[in-house]
Amino acid sequence: MKDNHLRKTMKFRIDKEQSNIPRDILINVYEALEEKGYDPINQMVGYFISGDPTYITSHRNARSLIRRLERDELLEELIKFYMKHNKKEDKQ
């Protein structure tokens, strides 16, 4: 006889905090670094250059979050955002 618990429907829920959207990851990591008293820009640059996750605090699960995506995916998001808001024709 099979266990009754195997016949029940399991509920699967993805926590909104666990987003894989680059924008959300970058913002959450930035805020976690800031909360811990680090300079978020310096720490994130260190991570992007070296790939060493110890540049990112484990506070608020930031280290785990930033490692969900490849560094090039996160950098691509940063460059797209920067270029969208700083195009040469927008400055004239």
N, CA, C and O atoms as CSV, one atom per row, in Angstrom:
chain,resi,resn,atom,element,x,y,z
A,1,MET,N,N,0.839,-1.190,0.000
A,1,MET,CA,C,0.000,0.000,0.000
A,1,MET,C,C,0.885,1.256,0.000
A,1,MET,O,O,1.819,1.371,0.793
A,2,LYS,N,N,0.578,2.174,-0.887
A,2,LYS,CA,C,1.364,3.402,-0.999
A,2,LYS,C,C,1.000,4.382,0.109
A,2,LYS,O,O,-0.122,4.388,0.617
A,3,ASP,N,N,1.982,5.215,0.472
A,3,ASP,CA,C,1.738,6.239,1.483
A,3,ASP,C,C,0.734,7.265,0.973
A,3,ASP,O,O,0.787,7.677,-0.186
A,4,ASN,N,N,-0.167,7.667,1.837
A,4,ASN,CA,C,-1.181,8.654,1.457
A,4,ASN,C,C,-0.588,10.019,1.152
A,4,ASN,O,O,-1.139,10.766,0.343
A,5,HIS,N,N,0.542,10.360,1.798
A,5,HIS,CA,C,1.115,11.693,1.571
A,5,HIS,C,C,1.631,11.857,0.144
A,5,HIS,O,O,1.803,12.987,-0.314
A,6,LEU,N,N,1.879,10.770,-0.564
A,6,LEU,CA,C,2.346,10.867,-1.950
A,6,LEU,C,C,1.214,11.211,-2.905
A,6,LEU,O,O,1.470,11.584,-4.050
A,7,ARG,N,N,-0.004,11.095,-2.469
A,7,ARG,CA,C,-1.164,11.386,-3.316
A,7,ARG,C,C,-1.613,12.839,-3.199
A,7,ARG,O,O,-2.423,13.307,-3.999
A,8,LYS,N,N,-1.101,13.539,-2.224
A,8,LYS,CA,C,-1.502,14.920,-2.016
A,8,LYS,C,C,-0.720,15.842,-2.935
A,8,LYS,O,O,0.434,15.568,-3.264
A,9,THR,N,N,-1.339,16.920,-3.344
A,9,THR,CA,C,-0.681,17.912,-4.177
A,9,THR,C,C,0.238,18.767,-3.315
A,9,THR,O,O,-0.160,19.288,-2.273
A,10,MET,N,N,1.462,18.894,-3.774
A,10,MET,CA,C,2.425,19.726,-3.067
A,10,MET,C,C,2.298,21.156,-3.593
A,10,MET,O,O,2.043,21.369,-4.779
A,11,LYS,N,N,2.472,22.107,-2.724
A,11,LYS,CA,C,2.417,23.517,-3.121
A,11,LYS,C,C,3.842,24.028,-3.267
A,11,LYS,O,O,4.662,23.880,-2.361
A,12,PHE,N,N,4.124,24.626,-4.406
A,12,PHE,CA,C,5.445,25.188,-4.676
A,12,PHE,C,C,5.302,26.693,-4.771
A,12,PHE,O,O,4.446,27.200,-5.495
A,13,ARG,N,N,6.148,27.411,-4.034
A,13,ARG,CA,C,6.066,28.873,-4.007
A,13,ARG,C,C,7.456,29.449,-4.182
A,13,ARG,O,O,8.397,29.032,-3.507
A,14,ILE,N,N,7.585,30.400,-5.081
A,14,ILE,CA,C,8.845,31.106,-5.253
A,14,ILE,C,C,8.723,32.416,-4.493
A,14,ILE,O,O,7.827,33.219,-4.753
A,15,ASP,N,N,9.619,32.616,-3.569
A,15,ASP,CA,C,9.632,33.840,-2.777
A,15,ASP,C,C,9.999,35.016,-3.679
A,15,ASP,O,O,10.942,34.926,-4.465
A,16,LYS,N,N,9.264,36.106,-3.570
A,16,LYS,CA,C,9.544,37.289,-4.378
A,16,LYS,C,C,10.942,37.832,-4.133
A,16,LYS,O,O,11.532,38.449,-5.020
A,17,GLU,N,N,11.477,37.608,-2.941
A,17,GLU,CA,C,12.831,38.065,-2.612
A,17,GLU,C,C,13.887,37.284,-3.388
A,17,GLU,O,O,15.036,37.716,-3.476
A,18,GLN,N,N,13.508,36.149,-3.947
A,18,GLN,CA,C,14.454,35.269,-4.600
A,18,GLN,C,C,14.448,35.450,-6.120
A,18,GLN,O,O,14.624,34.479,-6.857
A,19,SER,N,N,14.252,36.648,-6.581
A,19,SER,CA,C,14.184,36.957,-7.999
A,19,SER,C,C,15.523,36.724,-8.699
A,19,SER,O,O,16.589,36.895,-8.107
A,20,ASN,N,N,15.445,36.330,-9.966
A,20,ASN,CA,C,16.639,36.192,-10.794
A,20,ASN,C,C,16.747,37.352,-11.780
A,20,ASN,O,O,17.576,37.313,-12.689
A,21,ILE,N,N,15.938,38.362,-11.615
A,21,ILE,CA,C,15.987,39.523,-12.499
A,21,ILE,C,C,17.219,40.335,-12.117
A,21,ILE,O,O,17.364,40.733,-10.962
A,22,PRO,N,N,18.114,40.586,-13.085
A,22,PRO,CA,C,19.364,41.298,-12.769
A,22,PRO,C,C,19.151,42.593,-11.999
A,22,PRO,O,O,19.882,42.870,-11.048
A,23,ARG,N,N,18.178,43.377,-12.385
A,23,ARG,CA,C,17.908,44.647,-11.713
A,23,ARG,C,C,17.629,44.424,-10.227
A,23,ARG,O,O,18.185,45.115,-9.374
A,24,ASP,N,N,16.770,43.462,-9.929
A,24,ASP,CA,C,16.412,43.177,-8.539
A,24,ASP,C,C,17.617,42.691,-7.747
A,24,ASP,O,O,17.817,43.090,-6.599
A,25,ILE,N,N,18.407,41.839,-8.356
A,25,ILE,CA,C,19.602,41.319,-7.687
A,25,ILE,C,C,20.558,42.457,-7.365
A,25,ILE,O,O,21.041,42.565,-6.238
A,26,LEU,N,N,20.830,43.300,-8.343
A,26,LEU,CA,C,21.766,44.408,-8.133
A,26,LEU,C,C,21.287,45.350,-7.033
A,26,LEU,O,O,22.077,45.773,-6.189
A,27,ILE,N,N,20.015,45.674,-7.039
A,27,ILE,CA,C,19.470,46.580,-6.021
A,27,ILE,C,C,19.541,45.943,-4.636
A,27,ILE,O,O,19.951,46.593,-3.675
A,28,ASN,N,N,19.146,44.683,-4.530
A,28,ASN,CA,C,19.178,44.001,-3.229
A,28,ASN,C,C,20.594,43.879,-2.683
A,28,ASN,O,O,20.820,44.079,-1.490
A,29,VAL,N,N,21.546,43.551,-3.548
A,29,VAL,CA,C,22.939,43.427,-3.117
A,29,VAL,C,C,23.474,44.791,-2.690
A,29,VAL,O,O,24.135,44.901,-1.657
A,30,TYR,N,N,23.196,45.821,-3.470
A,30,TYR,CA,C,23.617,47.183,-3.141
A,30,TYR,C,C,23.103,47.578,-1.756
A,30,TYR,O,O,23.863,48.067,-0.919
A,31,GLU,N,N,21.809,47.361,-1.523
A,31,GLU,CA,C,21.209,47.731,-0.244
A,31,GLU,C,C,21.803,46.946,0.917
A,31,GLU,O,O,22.013,47.500,1.996
A,32,ALA,N,N,22.074,45.672,0.709
A,32,ALA,CA,C,22.664,44.850,1.774
A,32,ALA,C,C,24.063,45.345,2.126
A,32,ALA,O,O,24.422,45.418,3.301
A,33,LEU,N,N,24.847,45.682,1.114
A,33,LEU,CA,C,26.197,46.205,1.349
A,33,LEU,C,C,26.132,47.529,2.106
A,33,LEU,O,O,26.893,47.764,3.044
A,34,GLU,N,N,25.223,48.373,1.685
A,34,GLU,CA,C,25.049,49.677,2.326
A,34,GLU,C,C,24.642,49.508,3.798
A,34,GLU,O,O,25.172,50.188,4.676
A,35,GLU,N,N,23.705,48.603,4.052
A,35,GLU,CA,C,23.251,48.355,5.422
A,35,GLU,C,C,24.390,47.892,6.327
A,35,GLU,O,O,24.403,48.207,7.517
A,36,LYS,N,N,25.328,47.158,5.779
A,36,LYS,CA,C,26.448,46.645,6.572
A,36,LYS,C,C,27.586,47.663,6.672
A,36,LYS,O,O,28.603,47.383,7.307
A,37,GLY,N,N,27.434,48.837,6.059
A,37,GLY,CA,C,28.426,49.890,6.187
A,37,GLY,C,C,29.537,49.849,5.148
A,37,GLY,O,O,30.533,50.561,5.282
A,38,TYR,N,N,29.382,49.030,4.121
A,38,TYR,CA,C,30.379,48.966,3.055
A,38,TYR,C,C,30.076,50.013,1.989
A,38,TYR,O,O,28.955,50.515,1.907
A,39,ASP,N,N,31.074,50.340,1.174
A,39,ASP,CA,C,30.851,51.164,-0.003
A,39,ASP,C,C,30.381,50.203,-1.097
A,39,ASP,O,O,31.191,49.457,-1.649
A,40,PRO,N,N,29.079,50.210,-1.419
A,40,PRO,CA,C,28.539,49.226,-2.356
A,40,PRO,C,C,29.201,49.235,-3.736
A,40,PRO,O,O,29.399,48.182,-4.342
A,41,ILE,N,N,29.539,50.423,-4.225
A,41,ILE,CA,C,30.159,50.515,-5.551
A,41,ILE,C,C,31.516,49.827,-5.540
A,41,ILE,O,O,31.794,48.993,-6.402
A,42,ASN,N,N,32.365,50.167,-4.573
A,42,ASN,CA,C,33.693,49.545,-4.502
A,42,ASN,C,C,33.604,48.034,-4.352
A,42,ASN,O,O,34.352,47.296,-4.994
A,43,GLN,N,N,32.688,47.574,-3.504
A,43,GLN,CA,C,32.561,46.138,-3.266
A,43,GLN,C,C,32.082,45.408,-4.522
A,43,GLN,O,O,32.587,44.338,-4.860
A,44,MET,N,N,31.116,45.992,-5.196
A,44,MET,CA,C,30.582,45.342,-6.403
A,44,MET,C,C,31.604,45.360,-7.533
A,44,MET,O,O,31.718,44.390,-8.282
A,45,VAL,N,N,32.338,46.443,-7.661
A,45,VAL,CA,C,33.405,46.488,-8.668
A,45,VAL,C,C,34.439,45.408,-8.363
A,45,VAL,O,O,34.883,44.705,-9.271
A,46,GLY,N,N,34.820,45.271,-7.114
A,46,GLY,CA,C,35.757,44.220,-6.726
A,46,GLY,C,C,35.253,42.846,-7.121
A,46,GLY,O,O,36.011,42.015,-7.620
A,47,TYR,N,N,33.978,42.616,-6.897
A,47,TYR,CA,C,33.377,41.332,-7.278
A,47,TYR,C,C,33.402,41.135,-8.793
A,47,TYR,O,O,33.788,40.073,-9.281
A,48,PHE,N,N,32.989,42.166,-9.533
A,48,PHE,CA,C,32.944,42.040,-10.998
A,48,PHE,C,C,34.323,41.821,-11.599
A,48,PHE,O,O,34.468,41.045,-12.544
A,49,ILE,N,N,35.330,42.485,-11.071
A,49,ILE,CA,C,36.685,42.341,-11.605
A,49,ILE,C,C,37.286,40.986,-11.243
A,49,ILE,O,O,37.868,40.316,-12.096
A,50,SER,N,N,37.149,40.587,-9.999
A,50,SER,CA,C,37.839,39.385,-9.529
A,50,SER,C,C,37.005,38.105,-9.595
A,50,SER,O,O,37.551,37.011,-9.735
A,51,GLY,N,N,35.691,38.245,-9.494
A,51,GLY,CA,C,34.835,37.069,-9.405
A,51,GLY,C,C,34.801,36.471,-8.015
A,51,GLY,O,O,34.171,35.436,-7.795
A,52,ASP,N,N,35.474,37.117,-7.075
A,52,ASP,CA,C,35.547,36.622,-5.701
A,52,ASP,C,C,34.285,37.041,-4.936
A,52,ASP,O,O,34.089,38.230,-4.683
A,53,PRO,N,N,33.437,36.092,-4.569
A,53,PRO,CA,C,32.179,36.437,-3.896
A,53,PRO,C,C,32.353,37.008,-2.498
A,53,PRO,O,O,31.393,37.519,-1.921
A,54,THR,N,N,33.557,36.934,-1.939
A,54,THR,CA,C,33.744,37.486,-0.594
A,54,THR,C,C,33.701,39.015,-0.579
A,54,THR,O,O,33.665,39.620,0.492
A,55,TYR,N,N,33.705,39.637,-1.748
A,55,TYR,CA,C,33.496,41.091,-1.813
A,55,TYR,C,C,32.050,41.446,-1.441
A,55,TYR,O,O,31.753,42.592,-1.103
A,56,ILE,N,N,31.163,40.457,-1.506
A,56,ILE,CA,C,29.749,40.681,-1.251
A,56,ILE,C,C,29.384,40.081,0.097
A,56,ILE,O,O,29.713,38.930,0.383
A,57,THR,N,N,28.710,40.861,0.915
A,57,THR,CA,C,28.287,40.400,2.236
A,57,THR,C,C,27.270,39.266,2.118
A,57,THR,O,O,26.555,39.154,1.122
A,58,SER,N,N,27.222,38.449,3.129
A,58,SER,CA,C,26.189,37.405,3.173
A,58,SER,C,C,24.906,37.948,3.814
A,58,SER,O,O,23.882,37.265,3.840
A,59,HIS,N,N,24.973,39.186,4.334
A,59,HIS,CA,C,23.802,39.845,4.922
A,59,HIS,C,C,22.663,39.878,3.904
A,59,HIS,O,O,22.876,40.194,2.733
A,60,ARG,N,N,21.469,39.554,4.353
A,60,ARG,CA,C,20.268,39.520,3.497
A,60,ARG,C,C,20.445,38.582,2.296
A,60,ARG,O,O,19.802,38.754,1.261
A,61,ASN,N,N,21.316,37.600,2.449
A,61,ASN,CA,C,21.535,36.585,1.417
A,61,ASN,C,C,22.119,37.182,0.123
A,61,ASN,O,O,21.956,36.611,-0.955
A,62,ALA,N,N,22.795,38.326,0.237
A,62,ALA,CA,C,23.301,39.039,-0.939
A,62,ALA,C,C,24.322,38.226,-1.729
A,62,ALA,O,O,24.300,38.236,-2.960
A,63,ARG,N,N,25.204,37.532,-1.045
A,63,ARG,CA,C,26.239,36.756,-1.731
A,63,ARG,C,C,25.609,35.653,-2.579
A,63,ARG,O,O,26.032,35.405,-3.708
A,64,SER,N,N,24.631,35.019,-2.040
A,64,SER,CA,C,23.925,33.967,-2.773
A,64,SER,C,C,23.149,34.559,-3.950
A,64,SER,O,O,23.118,33.984,-5.038
A,65,LEU,N,N,22.532,35.701,-3.719
A,65,LEU,CA,C,21.763,36.366,-4.783
A,65,LEU,C,C,22.641,36.723,-5.976
A,65,LEU,O,O,22.294,36.430,-7.120
A,66,ILE,N,N,23.775,37.354,-5.704
A,66,ILE,CA,C,24.608,37.834,-6.805
A,66,ILE,C,C,25.192,36.685,-7.620
A,66,ILE,O,O,25.542,36.864,-8.786
A,67,ARG,N,N,25.298,35.511,-7.012
A,67,ARG,CA,C,25.861,34.358,-7.707
A,67,ARG,C,C,24.813,33.595,-8.515
A,67,ARG,O,O,25.143,32.608,-9.174
A,68,ARG,N,N,23.569,34.033,-8.474
A,68,ARG,CA,C,22.508,33.384,-9.254
A,68,ARG,C,C,22.686,33.594,-10.745
A,68,ARG,O,O,22.301,32.752,-11.556
A,69,LEU,N,N,23.271,34.721,-11.091
A,69,LEU,CA,C,23.505,35.022,-12.504
A,69,LEU,C,C,25.002,35.171,-12.725
A,69,LEU,O,O,25.759,35.454,-11.797
A,70,GLU,N,N,25.408,34.977,-13.959
A,70,GLU,CA,C,26.812,35.165,-14.308
A,70,GLU,C,C,27.146,36.649,-14.232
A,70,GLU,O,O,26.283,37.506,-14.427
A,71,ARG,N,N,28.405,36.936,-13.947
A,71,ARG,CA,C,28.830,38.342,-13.847
A,71,ARG,C,C,28.563,39.098,-15.136
A,71,ARG,O,O,28.186,40.269,-15.093
A,72,ASP,N,N,28.752,38.450,-16.293
A,72,ASP,CA,C,28.527,39.149,-17.561
A,72,ASP,C,C,27.055,39.529,-17.742
A,72,ASP,O,O,26.761,40.547,-18.370
A,73,GLU,N,N,26.128,38.737,-17.207
A,73,GLU,CA,C,24.713,39.086,-17.289
A,73,GLU,C,C,24.410,40.322,-16.443
A,73,GLU,O,O,23.636,41.188,-16.851
A,74,LEU,N,N,25.019,40.395,-15.277
A,74,LEU,CA,C,24.814,41.556,-14.404
A,74,LEU,C,C,25.465,42.802,-14.996
A,74,LEU,O,O,24.885,43.887,-14.954
A,75,LEU,N,N,26.665,42.649,-15.546
A,75,LEU,CA,C,27.338,43.785,-16.181
A,75,LEU,C,C,26.548,44.274,-17.391
A,75,LEU,O,O,26.448,45.479,-17.625
A,76,GLU,N,N,26.000,43.361,-18.145
A,76,GLU,CA,C,25.175,43.740,-19.298
A,76,GLU,C,C,24.002,44.602,-18.854
A,76,GLU,O,O,23.682,45.601,-19.499
A,77,GLU,N,N,23.362,44.220,-17.758
A,77,GLU,CA,C,22.248,45.004,-17.230
A,77,GLU,C,C,22.708,46.409,-16.838
A,77,GLU,O,O,22.029,47.392,-17.133
A,78,LEU,N,N,23.849,46.502,-16.181
A,78,LEU,CA,C,24.382,47.800,-15.772
A,78,LEU,C,C,24.695,48.686,-16.973
A,78,LEU,O,O,24.366,49.872,-16.975
A,79,ILE,N,N,25.326,48.117,-17.989
A,79,ILE,CA,C,25.702,48.892,-19.170
A,79,ILE,C,C,24.467,49.336,-19.942
A,79,ILE,O,O,24.401,50.477,-20.399
A,80,LYS,N,N,23.491,48.452,-20.091
A,80,LYS,CA,C,22.245,48.827,-20.777
A,80,LYS,C,C,21.581,50.003,-20.071
A,80,LYS,O,O,21.158,50.964,-20.714
A,81,PHE,N,N,21.492,49.922,-18.753
A,81,PHE,CA,C,20.858,50.985,-17.977
A,81,PHE,C,C,21.629,52.293,-18.132
A,81,PHE,O,O,21.041,53.349,-18.365
A,82,TYR,N,N,22.937,52.210,-18.001
A,82,TYR,CA,C,23.776,53.397,-18.106
A,82,TYR,C,C,23.620,54.046,-19.478
A,82,TYR,O,O,23.426,55.258,-19.576
A,83,MET,N,N,23.703,53.248,-20.525
A,83,MET,CA,C,23.626,53.800,-21.880
A,83,MET,C,C,22.240,54.370,-22.172
A,83,MET,O,O,22.113,55.393,-22.846
A,84,LYS,N,N,21.216,53.716,-21.670
A,84,LYS,CA,C,19.843,54.200,-21.883
A,84,LYS,C,C,19.665,55.596,-21.265
A,84,LYS,O,O,18.932,56.428,-21.799
A,85,HIS,N,N,20.334,55.838,-20.152
A,85,HIS,CA,C,20.170,57.100,-19.442
A,85,HIS,C,C,21.280,58.112,-19.698
A,85,HIS,O,O,21.256,59.203,-19.127
A,86,ASN,N,N,22.248,57.779,-20.540
A,86,ASN,CA,C,23.374,58.684,-20.782
A,86,ASN,C,C,23.795,58.765,-22.244
A,86,ASN,O,O,24.966,59.005,-22.540
A,87,LYS,N,N,22.854,58.568,-23.155
A,87,LYS,CA,C,23.196,58.642,-24.575
A,87,LYS,C,C,23.632,60.049,-24.936
A,87,LYS,O,O,23.164,61.032,-24.362
A,88,LYS,N,N,24.540,60.122,-25.900
A,88,LYS,CA,C,25.093,61.403,-26.321
A,88,LYS,C,C,24.013,62.383,-26.771
A,88,LYS,O,O,24.057,63.560,-26.413
A,89,GLU,N,N,23.036,61.903,-27.560
A,89,GLU,CA,C,21.991,62.808,-28.055
A,89,GLU,C,C,21.099,63.334,-26.925
A,89,GLU,O,O,20.477,64.386,-27.067
A,90,ASP,N,N,21.035,62.612,-25.813
A,90,ASP,CA,C,20.262,63.073,-24.665
A,90,ASP,C,C,20.948,64.231,-23.939
A,90,ASP,O,O,20.291,64.984,-23.220
A,91,LYS,N,N,22.246,64.379,-24.118
A,91,LYS,CA,C,23.024,65.404,-23.419
A,91,LYS,C,C,22.975,66.764,-24.116
A,91,LYS,O,O,23.344,67.779,-23.525
A,92,GLN,N,N,22.525,66.783,-25.359
A,92,GLN,CA,C,22.535,68.038,-26.136
A,92,GLN,C,C,21.301,68.863,-25.908
A,92,GLN,O,O,21.163,69.941,-26.488
